[in-house]
Amino acid sequence: MFILSSPSGAGKTTVSRKLLEADSNLRMSVSVTTRPQRPGEVDGKDYHFTTNPEFDSMVAEAAFLEWAEVFGNHYGTPKAQIAEGLERGEDFLFDIDWQGAQQLSQRAGDDVVSVFLLPPSIGELEHRLRSRGTDSDEVIAGRMARARAEISHWDGYDYVVINDDIQACFEQVRKILAAERMRRTRQTGLIEFVRGLMQEG
Ligand code: 5GP
């Protein structure tokens, strides 16, 4: 489980897209949210959009691996798709906030790798948020306040990457994923392989 968090505008969406394009063994975890759908977003692909009562009943049924309130809306990771995918040996990419990262790390410890992306400056972050052109001034002010709060949780992550240049940032994140996959404890079948080596000749 590979978690990518950042304040909005720090490049998480672009880095996620590039990782998924580059890596066929990586699947995106699609969250459930009560946030209204934005123009261009596809239900079932970007999020599973739902109502407050439906979200609450999923919480009651313990259907989430983790869930949190972000910007006044609810977001959660449904358990089912992750359990099936991990069983098949797939890796999952999570675009979730620090609360979700904390919950997943507590639950799944050794199976989780978390990366936090930082913007090069607060000015650049605001510029990136404004250039999207999708949110009102009030929403942007709220997101900037939230960004500062999100940044304060940087020290709960395994890795931190400063996104000065999106391509360089993507390459750094890809290297982290590659290195973490090479950890001895994550390489299945290694015991048999080494036994085979010892028996040769
Ligand atoms: P947005 O509304 O801009 O798509 O996402 C707002 C924030 O919610 C982002 O920081 C995103 O990472 C976070 N988020 C999205 N899905 C989940 C989820 O399932 N769980 C948690 N904890 N955070 C999420």
PDB file of C-alpha atoms and ligand atoms in Angstrom:
ATOM      1  CA  MET A   1       0.000   0.000   0.000  1.00  0.00           C
ATOM      2  CA  PHE A   2       1.704   3.105  -1.292  1.00  0.00           C
ATOM      3  CA  ILE A   3       0.346   6.361   0.121  1.00  0.00           C
ATOM      4  CA  LEU A   4       0.900   9.693  -1.553  1.00  0.00           C
ATOM      5  CA  SER A   5      -0.244  12.704   0.463  1.00  0.00           C
ATOM      6  CA  SER A   6       0.238  16.422   0.010  1.00  0.00           C
ATOM      7  CA  PRO A   7      -1.637  19.650   0.456  1.00  0.00           C
ATOM      8  CA  SER A   8      -3.850  20.154  -2.604  1.00  0.00           C
ATOM      9  CA  GLY A   9      -1.875  21.864  -5.359  1.00  0.00           C
ATOM     10  CA  ALA A  10       1.450  20.225  -4.496  1.00  0.00           C
ATOM     11  CA  GLY A  11       1.324  17.873  -7.484  1.00  0.00           C
ATOM     12  CA  LYS A  12      -0.069  14.690  -6.004  1.00  0.00           C
ATOM     13  CA  THR A  13      -2.631  14.138  -8.765  1.00  0.00           C
ATOM     14  CA  THR A  14      -0.055  14.491 -11.566  1.00  0.00           C
ATOM     15  CA  VAL A  15       2.502  12.285  -9.816  1.00  0.00           C
ATOM     16  CA  SER A  16      -0.197   9.655  -9.170  1.00  0.00           C
ATOM     17  CA  ARG A  17      -1.265   9.666 -12.828  1.00  0.00           C
ATOM     18  CA  LYS A  18       2.329   9.284 -14.029  1.00  0.00           C
ATOM     19  CA  LEU A  19       2.996   6.433 -11.593  1.00  0.00           C
ATOM     20  CA  LEU A  20      -0.107   4.557 -12.742  1.00  0.00           C
ATOM     21  CA  GLU A  21       0.865   5.024 -16.407  1.00  0.00           C
ATOM     22  CA  ALA A  22       4.408   3.808 -15.750  1.00  0.00           C
ATOM     23  CA  ASP A  23       3.534   0.819 -13.590  1.00  0.00           C
ATOM     24  CA  SER A  24       1.038  -1.834 -14.638  1.00  0.00           C
ATOM     25  CA  ASN A  25       1.177  -3.567 -11.256  1.00  0.00           C
ATOM     26  CA  LEU A  26      -0.047  -0.484  -9.444  1.00  0.00           C
ATOM     27  CA  ARG A  27      -3.761   0.210  -9.021  1.00  0.00           C
ATOM     28  CA  MET A  28      -5.439   3.329  -7.720  1.00  0.00           C
ATOM     29  CA  SER A  29      -7.575   2.957  -4.649  1.00  0.00           C
ATOM     30  CA  VAL A  30     -10.851   4.719  -5.491  1.00  0.00           C
ATOM     31  CA  SER A  31     -12.265   6.432  -2.408  1.00  0.00           C
ATOM     32  CA  VAL A  32     -15.879   7.017  -1.444  1.00  0.00           C
ATOM     33  CA  THR A  33     -16.754  10.665  -0.773  1.00  0.00           C
ATOM     34  CA  THR A  34     -19.684  12.880   0.139  1.00  0.00           C
ATOM     35  CA  ARG A  35     -18.034  15.838  -1.636  1.00  0.00           C
ATOM     36  CA  PRO A  36     -19.995  17.116  -4.652  1.00  0.00           C
ATOM     37  CA  GLN A  37     -18.650  15.911  -7.996  1.00  0.00           C
ATOM     38  CA  ARG A  38     -16.460  18.512  -9.785  1.00  0.00           C
ATOM     39  CA  PRO A  39     -16.762  19.146 -13.534  1.00  0.00           C
ATOM     40  CA  GLY A  40     -14.746  16.550 -15.422  1.00  0.00           C
ATOM     41  CA  GLU A  41     -14.717  14.024 -12.586  1.00  0.00           C
ATOM     42  CA  VAL A  42     -15.994  10.545 -13.355  1.00  0.00           C
ATOM     43  CA  ASP A  43     -18.046   8.629 -10.778  1.00  0.00           C
ATOM     44  CA  GLY A  44     -16.405   5.272 -10.102  1.00  0.00           C
ATOM     45  CA  LYS A  45     -13.039   6.422 -11.479  1.00  0.00           C
ATOM     46  CA  ASP A  46     -12.049   9.567  -9.542  1.00  0.00           C
ATOM     47  CA  TYR A  47     -14.292   8.778  -6.594  1.00  0.00           C
ATOM     48  CA  HIS A  48     -17.426   6.870  -5.740  1.00  0.00           C
ATOM     49  CA  PHE A  49     -19.684   9.847  -5.010  1.00  0.00           C
ATOM     50  CA  THR A  50     -22.248   9.195  -2.322  1.00  0.00           C
ATOM     51  CA  THR A  51     -24.641  10.777   0.181  1.00  0.00           C
ATOM     52  CA  ASN A  52     -24.094  11.388   3.894  1.00  0.00           C
ATOM     53  CA  PRO A  53     -26.554   8.680   5.001  1.00  0.00           C
ATOM     54  CA  GLU A  54     -24.961   6.102   2.679  1.00  0.00           C
ATOM     55  CA  PHE A  55     -21.491   7.033   3.922  1.00  0.00           C
ATOM     56  CA  ASP A  56     -22.669   6.746   7.544  1.00  0.00           C
ATOM     57  CA  SER A  57     -24.087   3.299   6.911  1.00  0.00           C
ATOM     58  CA  MET A  58     -20.770   2.172   5.372  1.00  0.00           C
ATOM     59  CA  VAL A  59     -19.022   3.442   8.531  1.00  0.00           C
ATOM     60  CA  ALA A  60     -21.517   1.492  10.653  1.00  0.00           C
ATOM     61  CA  GLU A  61     -20.894  -1.671   8.594  1.00  0.00           C
ATOM     62  CA  ALA A  62     -17.106  -1.232   9.059  1.00  0.00           C
ATOM     63  CA  ALA A  63     -16.760  -1.144   5.255  1.00  0.00           C
ATOM     64  CA  PHE A  64     -13.827   1.305   5.352  1.00  0.00           C
ATOM     65  CA  LEU A  65     -10.151   0.570   5.847  1.00  0.00           C
ATOM     66  CA  GLU A  66      -9.902   4.188   6.991  1.00  0.00           C
ATOM     67  CA  TRP A  67     -12.066   7.274   6.723  1.00  0.00           C
ATOM     68  CA  ALA A  68     -11.818  10.942   7.669  1.00  0.00           C
ATOM     69  CA  GLU A  69     -13.484  14.317   7.404  1.00  0.00           C
ATOM     70  CA  VAL A  70     -11.600  16.672   5.067  1.00  0.00           C
ATOM     71  CA  PHE A  71     -12.812  20.222   4.227  1.00  0.00           C
ATOM     72  CA  GLY A  72     -16.188  19.405   5.805  1.00  0.00           C
ATOM     73  CA  ASN A  73     -16.784  16.360   3.583  1.00  0.00           C
ATOM     74  CA  HIS A  74     -16.279  12.697   4.307  1.00  0.00           C
ATOM     75  CA  TYR A  75     -13.776  10.496   2.490  1.00  0.00           C
ATOM     76  CA  GLY A  76     -13.105   6.807   2.986  1.00  0.00           C
ATOM     77  CA  THR A  77     -11.187   3.873   1.516  1.00  0.00           C
ATOM     78  CA  PRO A  78     -13.507   0.907   0.893  1.00  0.00           C
ATOM     79  CA  LYS A  79     -12.035  -2.339   2.204  1.00  0.00           C
ATOM     80  CA  ALA A  80     -13.345  -4.744  -0.411  1.00  0.00           C
ATOM     81  CA  GLN A  81     -11.392  -3.692  -3.527  1.00  0.00           C
ATOM     82  CA  ILE A  82      -8.119  -3.436  -1.585  1.00  0.00           C
ATOM     83  CA  ALA A  83      -8.434  -6.874   0.014  1.00  0.00           C
ATOM     84  CA  GLU A  84      -9.139  -8.498  -3.397  1.00  0.00           C
ATOM     85  CA  GLY A  85      -6.265  -6.683  -5.129  1.00  0.00           C
ATOM     86  CA  LEU A  86      -3.666  -7.365  -2.442  1.00  0.00           C
ATOM     87  CA  GLU A  87      -4.664 -11.031  -2.527  1.00  0.00           C
ATOM     88  CA  ARG A  88      -3.812 -11.042  -6.256  1.00  0.00           C
ATOM     89  CA  GLY A  89      -0.410  -9.508  -5.510  1.00  0.00           C
ATOM     90  CA  GLU A  90      -1.234  -6.026  -6.792  1.00  0.00           C
ATOM     91  CA  ASP A  91       0.097  -2.879  -5.189  1.00  0.00           C
ATOM     92  CA  PHE A  92      -2.244  -0.010  -4.409  1.00  0.00           C
ATOM     93  CA  LEU A  93      -1.737   3.701  -4.647  1.00  0.00           C
ATOM     94  CA  PHE A  94      -3.657   5.836  -2.143  1.00  0.00           C
ATOM     95  CA  ASP A  95      -4.315   9.546  -2.540  1.00  0.00           C
ATOM     96  CA  ILE A  96      -5.440  10.171   1.030  1.00  0.00           C
ATOM     97  CA  ASP A  97      -4.757  12.790   3.697  1.00  0.00           C
ATOM     98  CA  TRP A  98      -2.588  12.553   6.829  1.00  0.00           C
ATOM     99  CA  GLN A  99      -5.483  11.184   8.905  1.00  0.00           C
ATOM    100  CA  GLY A 100      -5.937   8.330   6.451  1.00  0.00           C
ATOM    101  CA  ALA A 101      -2.161   7.735   6.251  1.00  0.00           C
ATOM    102  CA  GLN A 102      -2.010   7.516  10.031  1.00  0.00           C
ATOM    103  CA  GLN A 103      -4.934   5.068  10.220  1.00  0.00           C
ATOM    104  CA  LEU A 104      -3.564   2.825   7.445  1.00  0.00           C
ATOM    105  CA  SER A 105      -0.085   2.798   8.985  1.00  0.00           C
ATOM    106  CA  GLN A 106      -1.545   1.831  12.349  1.00  0.00           C
ATOM    107  CA  ARG A 107      -3.621  -0.955  10.798  1.00  0.00           C
ATOM    108  CA  ALA A 108      -1.277  -2.368   8.215  1.00  0.00           C
ATOM    109  CA  GLY A 109       2.164  -1.210   9.475  1.00  0.00           C
ATOM    110  CA  ASP A 110       4.732  -3.139   7.446  1.00  0.00           C
ATOM    111  CA  ASP A 111       2.527  -3.256   4.341  1.00  0.00           C
ATOM    112  CA  VAL A 112       2.363   0.538   4.113  1.00  0.00           C
ATOM    113  CA  VAL A 113       4.824   3.002   2.604  1.00  0.00           C
ATOM    114  CA  SER A 114       3.912   6.672   2.878  1.00  0.00           C
ATOM    115  CA  VAL A 115       5.254   9.617   0.911  1.00  0.00           C
ATOM    116  CA  PHE A 116       4.508  13.282   1.509  1.00  0.00           C
ATOM    117  CA  LEU A 117       4.941  15.852  -1.253  1.00  0.00           C
ATOM    118  CA  LEU A 118       5.798  19.422  -0.282  1.00  0.00           C
ATOM    119  CA  PRO A 119       5.409  22.474  -2.514  1.00  0.00           C
ATOM    120  CA  PRO A 120       8.599  24.524  -3.100  1.00  0.00           C
ATOM    121  CA  SER A 121       6.918  27.558  -1.463  1.00  0.00           C
ATOM    122  CA  ILE A 122       3.535  28.742  -0.151  1.00  0.00           C
ATOM    123  CA  GLY A 123       3.378  31.342  -2.956  1.00  0.00           C
ATOM    124  CA  GLU A 124       3.811  28.628  -5.588  1.00  0.00           C
ATOM    125  CA  LEU A 125       1.141  26.497  -3.923  1.00  0.00           C
ATOM    126  CA  GLU A 126      -1.377  29.350  -4.058  1.00  0.00           C
ATOM    127  CA  HIS A 127      -0.455  30.050  -7.676  1.00  0.00           C
ATOM    128  CA  ARG A 128      -1.054  26.381  -8.604  1.00  0.00           C
ATOM    129  CA  LEU A 129      -4.406  26.334  -6.798  1.00  0.00           C
ATOM    130  CA  ARG A 130      -5.565  29.523  -8.556  1.00  0.00           C
ATOM    131  CA  SER A 131      -4.450  28.401 -11.999  1.00  0.00           C
ATOM    132  CA  ARG A 132      -6.791  25.409 -11.786  1.00  0.00           C
ATOM    133  CA  GLY A 133      -9.646  27.894 -12.022  1.00  0.00           C
ATOM    134  CA  THR A 134     -12.171  25.523 -10.498  1.00  0.00           C
ATOM    135  CA  ASP A 135     -12.604  26.986  -7.024  1.00  0.00           C
ATOM    136  CA  SER A 136     -13.878  30.329  -5.665  1.00  0.00           C
ATOM    137  CA  ASP A 137     -11.648  32.742  -3.650  1.00  0.00           C
ATOM    138  CA  GLU A 138     -13.317  31.582  -0.488  1.00  0.00           C
ATOM    139  CA  VAL A 139     -12.637  27.931  -1.286  1.00  0.00           C
ATOM    140  CA  ILE A 140      -9.005  28.753  -2.171  1.00  0.00           C
ATOM    141  CA  ALA A 141      -8.515  30.652   1.122  1.00  0.00           C
ATOM    142  CA  GLY A 142      -9.909  27.623   2.938  1.00  0.00           C
ATOM    143  CA  ARG A 143      -7.602  25.296   1.000  1.00  0.00           C
ATOM    144  CA  MET A 144      -4.550  27.454   1.802  1.00  0.00           C
ATOM    145  CA  ALA A 145      -5.386  27.319   5.518  1.00  0.00           C
ATOM    146  CA  ARG A 146      -5.897  23.603   5.216  1.00  0.00           C
ATOM    147  CA  ALA A 147      -2.612  23.256   3.284  1.00  0.00           C
ATOM    148  CA  ARG A 148      -0.691  24.803   6.169  1.00  0.00           C
ATOM    149  CA  ALA A 149      -2.399  22.417   8.571  1.00  0.00           C
ATOM    150  CA  GLU A 150      -1.667  19.453   6.283  1.00  0.00           C
ATOM    151  CA  ILE A 151       2.018  20.455   5.940  1.00  0.00           C
ATOM    152  CA  SER A 152       2.356  20.377   9.734  1.00  0.00           C
ATOM    153  CA  HIS A 153       1.909  16.579   9.547  1.00  0.00           C
ATOM    154  CA  TRP A 154       4.972  16.057   7.311  1.00  0.00           C
ATOM    155  CA  ASP A 155       6.821  14.193  10.050  1.00  0.00           C
ATOM    156  CA  GLY A 156       4.337  11.308  10.143  1.00  0.00           C
ATOM    157  CA  TYR A 157       5.515  10.034   6.724  1.00  0.00           C
ATOM    158  CA  ASP A 158       8.253   7.606   5.715  1.00  0.00           C
ATOM    159  CA  TYR A 159       9.474   9.855   2.870  1.00  0.00           C
ATOM    160  CA  VAL A 160       9.224  13.555   2.004  1.00  0.00           C
ATOM    161  CA  VAL A 161       9.790  14.893  -1.524  1.00  0.00           C
ATOM    162  CA  ILE A 162       9.832  18.602  -2.438  1.00  0.00           C
ATOM    163  CA  ASN A 163       8.018  19.100  -5.716  1.00  0.00           C
ATOM    164  CA  ASP A 164      10.093  21.769  -7.431  1.00  0.00           C
ATOM    165  CA  ASP A 165       9.847  20.096 -10.806  1.00  0.00           C
ATOM    166  CA  ILE A 166       7.057  17.619 -11.535  1.00  0.00           C
ATOM    167  CA  GLN A 167       9.155  15.218 -13.643  1.00  0.00           C
ATOM    168  CA  ALA A 168      11.996  15.126 -11.093  1.00  0.00           C
ATOM    169  CA  CYS A 169       9.469  14.647  -8.299  1.00  0.00           C
ATOM    170  CA  PHE A 170       7.803  11.759 -10.164  1.00  0.00           C
ATOM    171  CA  GLU A 171      11.179  10.085 -10.704  1.00  0.00           C
ATOM    172  CA  GLN A 172      12.033  10.364  -7.007  1.00  0.00           C
ATOM    173  CA  VAL A 173       8.706   8.841  -6.013  1.00  0.00           C
ATOM    174  CA  ARG A 174       9.149   6.045  -8.538  1.00  0.00           C
ATOM    175  CA  LYS A 175      12.554   5.231  -7.064  1.00  0.00           C
ATOM    176  CA  ILE A 176      11.052   5.055  -3.584  1.00  0.00           C
ATOM    177  CA  LEU A 177       8.439   2.575  -4.859  1.00  0.00           C
ATOM    178  CA  ALA A 178      11.106   0.494  -6.623  1.00  0.00           C
ATOM    179  CA  ALA A 179      13.367   0.401  -3.561  1.00  0.00           C
ATOM    180  CA  GLU A 180      10.536  -0.495  -1.207  1.00  0.00           C
ATOM    181  CA  ARG A 181       9.527  -3.394  -3.471  1.00  0.00           C
ATOM    182  CA  MET A 182      13.075  -4.745  -3.204  1.00  0.00           C
ATOM    183  CA  ARG A 183      12.927  -5.027   0.588  1.00  0.00           C
ATOM    184  CA  ARG A 184      13.826  -8.581   1.509  1.00  0.00           C
ATOM    185  CA  THR A 185      10.636  -9.065   3.502  1.00  0.00           C
ATOM    186  CA  ARG A 186       8.474  -8.021   0.529  1.00  0.00           C
ATOM    187  CA  GLN A 187      10.065 -10.364  -2.007  1.00  0.00           C
ATOM    188  CA  THR A 188       7.959 -13.489  -2.032  1.00  0.00           C
ATOM    189  CA  GLY A 189       9.566 -16.773  -3.041  1.00  0.00           C
ATOM    190  CA  LEU A 190      13.050 -15.665  -2.011  1.00  0.00           C
ATOM    191  CA  ILE A 191      13.619 -18.537   0.428  1.00  0.00           C
ATOM    192  CA  GLU A 192      12.942 -21.131  -2.285  1.00  0.00           C
ATOM    193  CA  PHE A 193      15.093 -19.215  -4.753  1.00  0.00           C
ATOM    194  CA  VAL A 194      18.071 -19.103  -2.382  1.00  0.00           C
ATOM    195  CA  ARG A 195      17.619 -22.793  -1.486  1.00  0.00           C
ATOM    196  CA  GLY A 196      17.743 -23.545  -5.201  1.00  0.00           C
ATOM    197  CA  LEU A 197      20.970 -21.541  -5.529  1.00  0.00           C
ATOM    198  CA  MET A 198      22.561 -23.447  -2.670  1.00  0.00           C
ATOM    199  CA  GLN A 199      21.665 -26.798  -4.181  1.00  0.00           C
ATOM    200  CA  GLU A 200      23.063 -25.997  -7.627  1.00  0.00           C
ATOM    201  CA  GLY A 201      26.277 -27.638  -8.711  1.00  0.00           C
TER     202      GLY A 201
HETATM  203  P1  5GP B   1     -10.312  16.464  -3.055  1.00  0.00           P
HETATM  204  O1  5GP B   1     -11.662  16.842  -2.533  1.00  0.00           O
HETATM  205  O2  5GP B   1      -9.502  17.675  -3.458  1.00  0.00           O
HETATM  206  O3  5GP B   1     -10.372  15.415  -4.122  1.00  0.00           O
HETATM  207  O4  5GP B   1      -9.511  15.778  -1.844  1.00  0.00           O
HETATM  208  C1  5GP B   1      -9.347  16.461  -0.642  1.00  0.00           C
HETATM  209  C2  5GP B   1      -8.428  15.689   0.273  1.00  0.00           C
HETATM  210  O5  5GP B   1      -9.029  14.466   0.686  1.00  0.00           O
HETATM  211  C3  5GP B   1      -7.079  15.314  -0.365  1.00  0.00           C
HETATM  212  O6  5GP B   1      -6.050  15.642   0.563  1.00  0.00           O
HETATM  213  C4  5GP B   1      -7.184  13.812  -0.520  1.00  0.00           C
HETATM  214  O7  5GP B   1      -5.905  13.209  -0.404  1.00  0.00           O
HETATM  215  C5  5GP B   1      -8.071  13.447   0.639  1.00  0.00           C
HETATM  216  N1  5GP B   1      -8.728  12.148   0.427  1.00  0.00           N
HETATM  217  C6  5GP B   1      -9.261  11.654  -0.706  1.00  0.00           C
HETATM  218  N2  5GP B   1      -9.774  10.427  -0.517  1.00  0.00           N
HETATM  219  C7  5GP B   1      -9.530  10.105   0.777  1.00  0.00           C
HETATM  220  C8  5GP B   1      -9.801   8.940   1.580  1.00  0.00           C
HETATM  221  O8  5GP B   1     -10.377   7.944   1.145  1.00  0.00           O
HETATM  222  N3  5GP B   1      -9.403   9.002   2.881  1.00  0.00           N
HETATM  223  C9  5GP B   1      -8.771  10.091   3.415  1.00  0.00           C
HETATM  224  N4  5GP B   1      -8.396  10.025   4.685  1.00  0.00           N
HETATM  225  N5  5GP B   1      -8.496  11.187   2.686  1.00  0.00           N
HETATM  226  C10 5GP B   1      -8.869  11.206   1.387  1.00  0.00           C
END
